[in-house]
Amino acid sequence: MEKIKQLQQDFAEFLANTNFNGQPKELYEPIAYTILQSGKRLRPMLCLLANELFDGDEQQALWPALALETFHNFTLIHDDIMDKAPMRRGMPTVYQKWNADIAILSGDAMLAQAFQYALKPDKGAELARQLGKVAIEICEGQQMDLNFETLGNVTIPEYLEMIRLKTAVLLATALQMGATVAGAKETDIQHLYDFGINLGMSFQLQDDILDLYSDVAVFGKRHGGDIADNKKTYLYLKALEMASEKDRKRLEQLFALRIGHDEEEKIEEVQSIYDRLQVREAVEQVMLDYDHKAFAALEAIDLPEERKTHLRTYAELLSGRKK
Amino acid sequence: MEKIKQLQQDFAEFLANTNFNGQPKELYEPIAYTILQSGKRLRPMLCLLANELFDGDEQQALWPALALETFHNFTLIHDDIMDKAPMRRGMPTVYQKWNADIAILSGDAMLAQAFQYALKPDKGAELARQLGKVAIEICEGQQMDLNFETLGNVTIPEYLEMIRLKTAVLLATALQMGATVAGAKETDIQHLYDFGINLGMSFQLQDDILDLYSDVAVFGKRHGGDIADNKKTYLYLKALEMASEKDRKRLEQLFALRIGHDEEEKIEEVQSIYDRLQVREAVEQVMLDYDHKAFAALEAIDLPEERKTHLRTYAELLSGRKK
């Protein structure tokens, strides 16, 4: 835990020493506003821990860590325009506080800046290629997510592919970048990447569960928000798969409701169907399968197990977010 | 001219052999739609000619050429959202044909793809750094341009800085990238960059002039569109500088008109003031100054003058667009 805290502190300092100011201020203020908000810095931490795993130079790894955080915040700014999201992390979104044009442009500048940061270390070209690849994949994932809003029937494999592209690949790439900076061998980088993919899948499924089954005060989101928004999450798709003809019809009816109905009542009815079908347990089982695959990939890395303590501890903290 | 035509053909072939397909199609179709439209391929041509100037390997230079064209088209897609532009090159814009979300995402993917292309040659890291730098500058220029729309008084130096960032730096970077691939020496790359900046400034001022003073059929744009849109171009700013108190007031009045007036009448009156003040001649003089600086920078490059023939010819073709 000491090492984790130290890396968190190192990244916070690195971020605090980075200059996000520039002219015109309309372009740069939203960048500083977004990236300096408090966040858990998940992607930089995975990068730094992967670098530490292979005994790499932390000063070099801080650059891809910064690239990842800048890139991640760019995706948030642009996604918030598409989702018309008024708030994020308890603050107005850039789109809301300024306007859509400024949100588009500031995001664009952050994407370019992320490449500039990734190019700083000795292995810059390789890091930038990894960033480019993941950037394209995330655009694909976001487009799939947008398509799902209007698509009648989304299959479970399609949903899994969407969350792989939208969430998991960035965690995997964060680990890959840290290991690349440290000069890890190809097979180990691949194991670490697989660890990240499976961790990311589990992470997103847990998010789907927590949306409905968490203590709101802890998780900080609206209870059942996904149901209210008719989001076709894994819970919903799994429920359709497990449901009788009658329950399936009713779920589809409920997820077709838009406005002019009692939201609380709708969430309650959907949840009662989920509970009766034991959907939560089924999704938790899938989540556990991903967790097992993740930790098996971590074990496969050709290093003494004690070297993996920090990264394993951090991943366990993540997967037990309720603690 | 033979060499210029050959490079144009080589780039057209390279583009035709590039795969722009992918899934989901909602993300990739707008990319292919935009980049495969016919265009003059100005930035790729500058890159290839700069590479040829220093006797570089054309196969290597085609990658930054493709990166530049992809990047340029990304800026068009995002700018068209901000400008609410329905048409470009005689075709509906991506924003119009699909929607703003798709235009944002396809543009983002193109920006990332541009870096991937730039990273292909041996000198990929350096090329990607140059692309990152110019990408940020262009965001700054576009934001300045957006600011000018609502800003009461724009000064001539501010306007020149805006067009430097929005137009000139990309032409300069195109030349820089070609010369970098070819392994030119630093001082020569700098001269070539200066050539590009001055050429770009002249190019943009000519655009401002042609908007009002061109044969519409040749130039393919609406006559006096900048005046109709109240755009504070160099012509307008120069006119304000040269005008009597009375003319200045009248120009400001005319450029405050929004809707519900006779557009043709407005353009005619503005043009009559410009003509009386001989604004066109004054702007042409500034344009010529940039042209002279451009060709002086080209001369300063440490190569026999006959090696510079193709690039000089191409630049002369550009600056005499009416021919």
Short mmCIF file of C-alpha atoms in Angstrom, two decimals, chain B residues 77-253:
data_model
loop_
_atom_site.label_atom_id
_atom_site.label_comp_id
_atom_site.label_asym_id
_atom_site.label_seq_id
_atom_site.Cartn_x
_atom_site.Cartn_y
_atom_site.Cartn_z
CA ILE B 77 -15.08 17.74 -40.37
CA HIS B 78 -14.85 19.37 -36.93
CA ASP B 79 -14.79 22.95 -38.30
CA ASP B 80 -17.96 22.24 -40.30
CA ILE B 81 -19.79 21.34 -37.08
CA MET B 82 -18.72 24.62 -35.47
CA ASP B 83 -19.52 26.65 -38.59
CA LYS B 84 -22.81 24.76 -39.13
CA ALA B 85 -21.65 24.43 -42.75
CA PRO B 86 -24.13 22.41 -44.82
CA MET B 87 -21.89 21.92 -47.87
CA ARG B 88 -18.22 21.52 -48.71
CA ARG B 89 -16.67 20.77 -52.11
CA GLY B 90 -20.22 20.64 -53.47
CA MET B 91 -21.19 17.78 -51.15
CA PRO B 92 -23.12 17.70 -47.85
CA THR B 93 -20.77 17.92 -44.87
CA VAL B 94 -20.46 14.94 -42.51
CA TYR B 95 -22.28 16.90 -39.82
CA GLN B 96 -25.16 17.43 -42.25
CA LYS B 97 -25.21 14.02 -43.98
CA TRP B 98 -24.93 12.04 -40.72
CA ASN B 99 -25.03 14.03 -37.47
CA ALA B 100 -22.82 16.01 -35.09
CA ASP B 101 -22.01 13.01 -32.86
CA ILE B 102 -20.76 11.01 -35.82
CA ALA B 103 -18.83 14.01 -37.11
CA ILE B 104 -17.12 14.44 -33.74
CA LEU B 105 -16.20 10.75 -33.47
CA SER B 106 -15.09 10.23 -37.08
CA GLY B 107 -12.94 13.33 -36.77
CA ASP B 108 -11.39 12.04 -33.54
CA ALA B 109 -10.59 8.71 -35.20
CA MET B 110 -9.01 10.53 -38.16
CA LEU B 111 -6.81 12.59 -35.85
CA ALA B 112 -5.58 9.39 -34.17
CA GLN B 113 -5.15 7.73 -37.56
CA ALA B 114 -3.08 10.68 -38.79
CA PHE B 115 -0.60 10.00 -35.98
CA GLN B 116 -0.52 6.31 -36.90
CA TYR B 117 0.41 7.20 -40.48
CA ALA B 118 3.03 9.74 -39.37
CA LEU B 119 4.62 7.09 -37.15
CA LYS B 120 5.21 4.65 -40.03
CA PRO B 121 8.54 5.85 -41.50
CA ASP B 122 11.92 5.46 -39.80
CA LYS B 123 11.75 9.04 -38.53
CA GLY B 124 8.22 8.45 -37.20
CA ALA B 125 8.72 9.87 -33.70
CA GLU B 126 9.98 13.18 -35.09
CA LEU B 127 7.17 13.35 -37.66
CA ALA B 128 4.56 12.62 -34.99
CA ARG B 129 6.00 15.38 -32.80
CA GLN B 130 5.72 17.82 -35.69
CA LEU B 131 2.13 16.71 -36.28
CA GLY B 132 1.28 17.08 -32.59
CA LYS B 133 2.70 20.57 -32.49
CA VAL B 134 0.82 21.75 -35.55
CA ALA B 135 -2.40 20.08 -34.37
CA ILE B 136 -2.34 22.13 -31.18
CA GLU B 137 -1.52 25.33 -33.08
CA ILE B 138 -4.46 24.76 -35.43
CA CYS B 139 -6.82 24.32 -32.47
CA GLU B 140 -5.51 27.64 -31.15
CA GLY B 141 -6.11 29.28 -34.54
CA GLN B 142 -9.62 27.90 -34.83
CA GLN B 143 -10.44 29.08 -31.29
CA MET B 144 -9.13 32.57 -32.14
CA ASP B 145 -11.32 32.56 -35.25
CA LEU B 146 -14.36 31.58 -33.12
CA ASN B 147 -13.49 34.35 -30.66
CA PHE B 148 -13.32 36.92 -33.49
CA GLU B 149 -16.97 36.27 -34.36
CA THR B 150 -18.13 37.86 -31.14
CA LEU B 151 -15.19 40.18 -30.49
CA GLY B 152 -15.90 43.85 -31.18
CA ASN B 153 -12.46 44.93 -32.29
CA VAL B 154 -9.97 42.60 -33.89
CA THR B 155 -6.57 44.10 -34.64
CA ILE B 156 -4.55 43.38 -37.78
CA PRO B 157 -1.75 41.65 -35.81
CA GLU B 158 -4.37 39.43 -34.12
CA TYR B 159 -5.85 38.55 -37.50
CA LEU B 160 -2.44 37.72 -38.93
CA GLU B 161 -1.65 35.52 -35.93
CA MET B 162 -4.98 33.73 -36.41
CA ILE B 163 -4.36 32.92 -40.08
CA ARG B 164 -0.77 31.95 -39.29
CA LEU B 165 -2.10 29.36 -36.82
CA LYS B 166 -5.13 28.31 -38.80
CA THR B 167 -3.58 28.02 -42.25
CA ALA B 168 0.13 28.80 -42.60
CA VAL B 169 1.61 26.44 -39.98
CA LEU B 170 0.13 23.36 -41.64
CA LEU B 171 1.67 24.22 -45.01
CA ALA B 172 4.98 24.89 -43.27
CA THR B 173 4.74 21.60 -41.35
CA ALA B 174 3.94 19.70 -44.55
CA LEU B 175 7.22 20.95 -46.02
CA GLN B 176 9.05 20.30 -42.75
CA MET B 177 7.82 16.70 -42.62
CA GLY B 178 8.91 15.99 -46.18
CA ALA B 179 12.35 17.46 -45.53
CA THR B 180 12.62 15.55 -42.23
CA VAL B 181 11.91 12.22 -43.93
CA ALA B 182 14.57 13.05 -46.49
CA GLY B 183 17.08 13.77 -43.74
CA ALA B 184 17.66 17.42 -44.63
CA LYS B 185 19.81 19.48 -42.29
CA GLU B 186 18.22 21.63 -39.57
CA THR B 187 18.99 25.04 -41.11
CA ASP B 188 17.47 23.99 -44.44
CA ILE B 189 14.37 22.58 -42.74
CA GLN B 190 13.99 25.93 -41.00
CA HIS B 191 14.27 27.85 -44.29
CA LEU B 192 11.69 25.55 -45.83
CA TYR B 193 9.40 26.05 -42.84
CA ASP B 194 9.71 29.84 -43.24
CA PHE B 195 8.93 29.45 -46.93
CA GLY B 196 5.75 27.58 -45.95
CA ILE B 197 4.66 30.14 -43.37
CA ASN B 198 5.02 33.05 -45.79
CA LEU B 199 3.42 31.12 -48.62
CA GLY B 200 0.51 30.24 -46.31
CA MET B 201 0.01 33.85 -45.24
CA SER B 202 -0.02 35.01 -48.85
CA PHE B 203 -2.33 32.15 -49.75
CA GLN B 204 -4.88 33.13 -47.09
CA LEU B 205 -4.78 36.83 -47.97
CA GLN B 206 -5.39 35.87 -51.58
CA ASP B 207 -8.38 33.83 -50.41
CA ASP B 208 -9.73 36.94 -48.68
CA ILE B 209 -9.33 38.93 -51.89
CA LEU B 210 -10.78 36.24 -54.15
CA ASP B 211 -13.88 35.99 -52.01
CA LEU B 212 -14.88 39.41 -53.27
CA TYR B 213 -12.88 39.96 -56.45
CA SER B 214 -12.92 36.66 -58.27
CA ASP B 215 -14.83 35.25 -61.16
CA VAL B 216 -17.34 33.17 -59.18
CA ALA B 217 -17.48 30.42 -61.78
CA VAL B 218 -13.75 29.76 -61.48
CA PHE B 219 -13.36 30.01 -57.74
CA GLY B 220 -16.58 28.13 -56.98
CA LYS B 221 -17.67 30.16 -53.97
CA ARG B 222 -20.43 32.66 -53.32
CA HIS B 223 -19.34 36.17 -54.37
CA GLY B 224 -18.79 38.37 -51.31
CA GLY B 225 -19.69 35.59 -48.88
CA ASP B 226 -17.30 36.94 -46.26
CA ILE B 227 -19.09 40.31 -46.28
CA ALA B 228 -22.52 38.67 -46.13
CA ASP B 229 -21.31 36.66 -43.10
CA ASN B 230 -19.74 39.74 -41.44
CA LYS B 231 -16.37 38.01 -41.42
CA LYS B 232 -13.60 40.28 -40.21
CA THR B 233 -11.12 39.41 -42.94
CA TYR B 234 -7.94 41.28 -43.73
CA LEU B 235 -9.79 43.35 -46.35
CA TYR B 236 -12.23 44.61 -43.73
CA LEU B 237 -9.57 45.29 -41.10
CA LYS B 238 -7.36 47.08 -43.63
CA ALA B 239 -10.33 49.14 -44.79
CA LEU B 240 -11.07 50.20 -41.20
CA GLU B 241 -7.44 51.25 -40.83
CA MET B 242 -7.46 53.29 -44.05
CA ALA B 243 -10.98 54.74 -43.72
CA SER B 244 -12.10 58.19 -42.70
CA GLU B 245 -14.18 58.43 -39.52
CA LYS B 246 -17.33 58.47 -41.65
CA ASP B 247 -16.44 55.44 -43.77
CA ARG B 248 -15.33 53.51 -40.69
CA LYS B 249 -18.66 54.13 -38.97
CA ARG B 250 -20.55 53.04 -42.08
CA LEU B 251 -18.47 49.86 -42.45
CA GLU B 252 -19.07 48.99 -38.81
CA GLN B 253 -22.79 49.56 -39.31
#
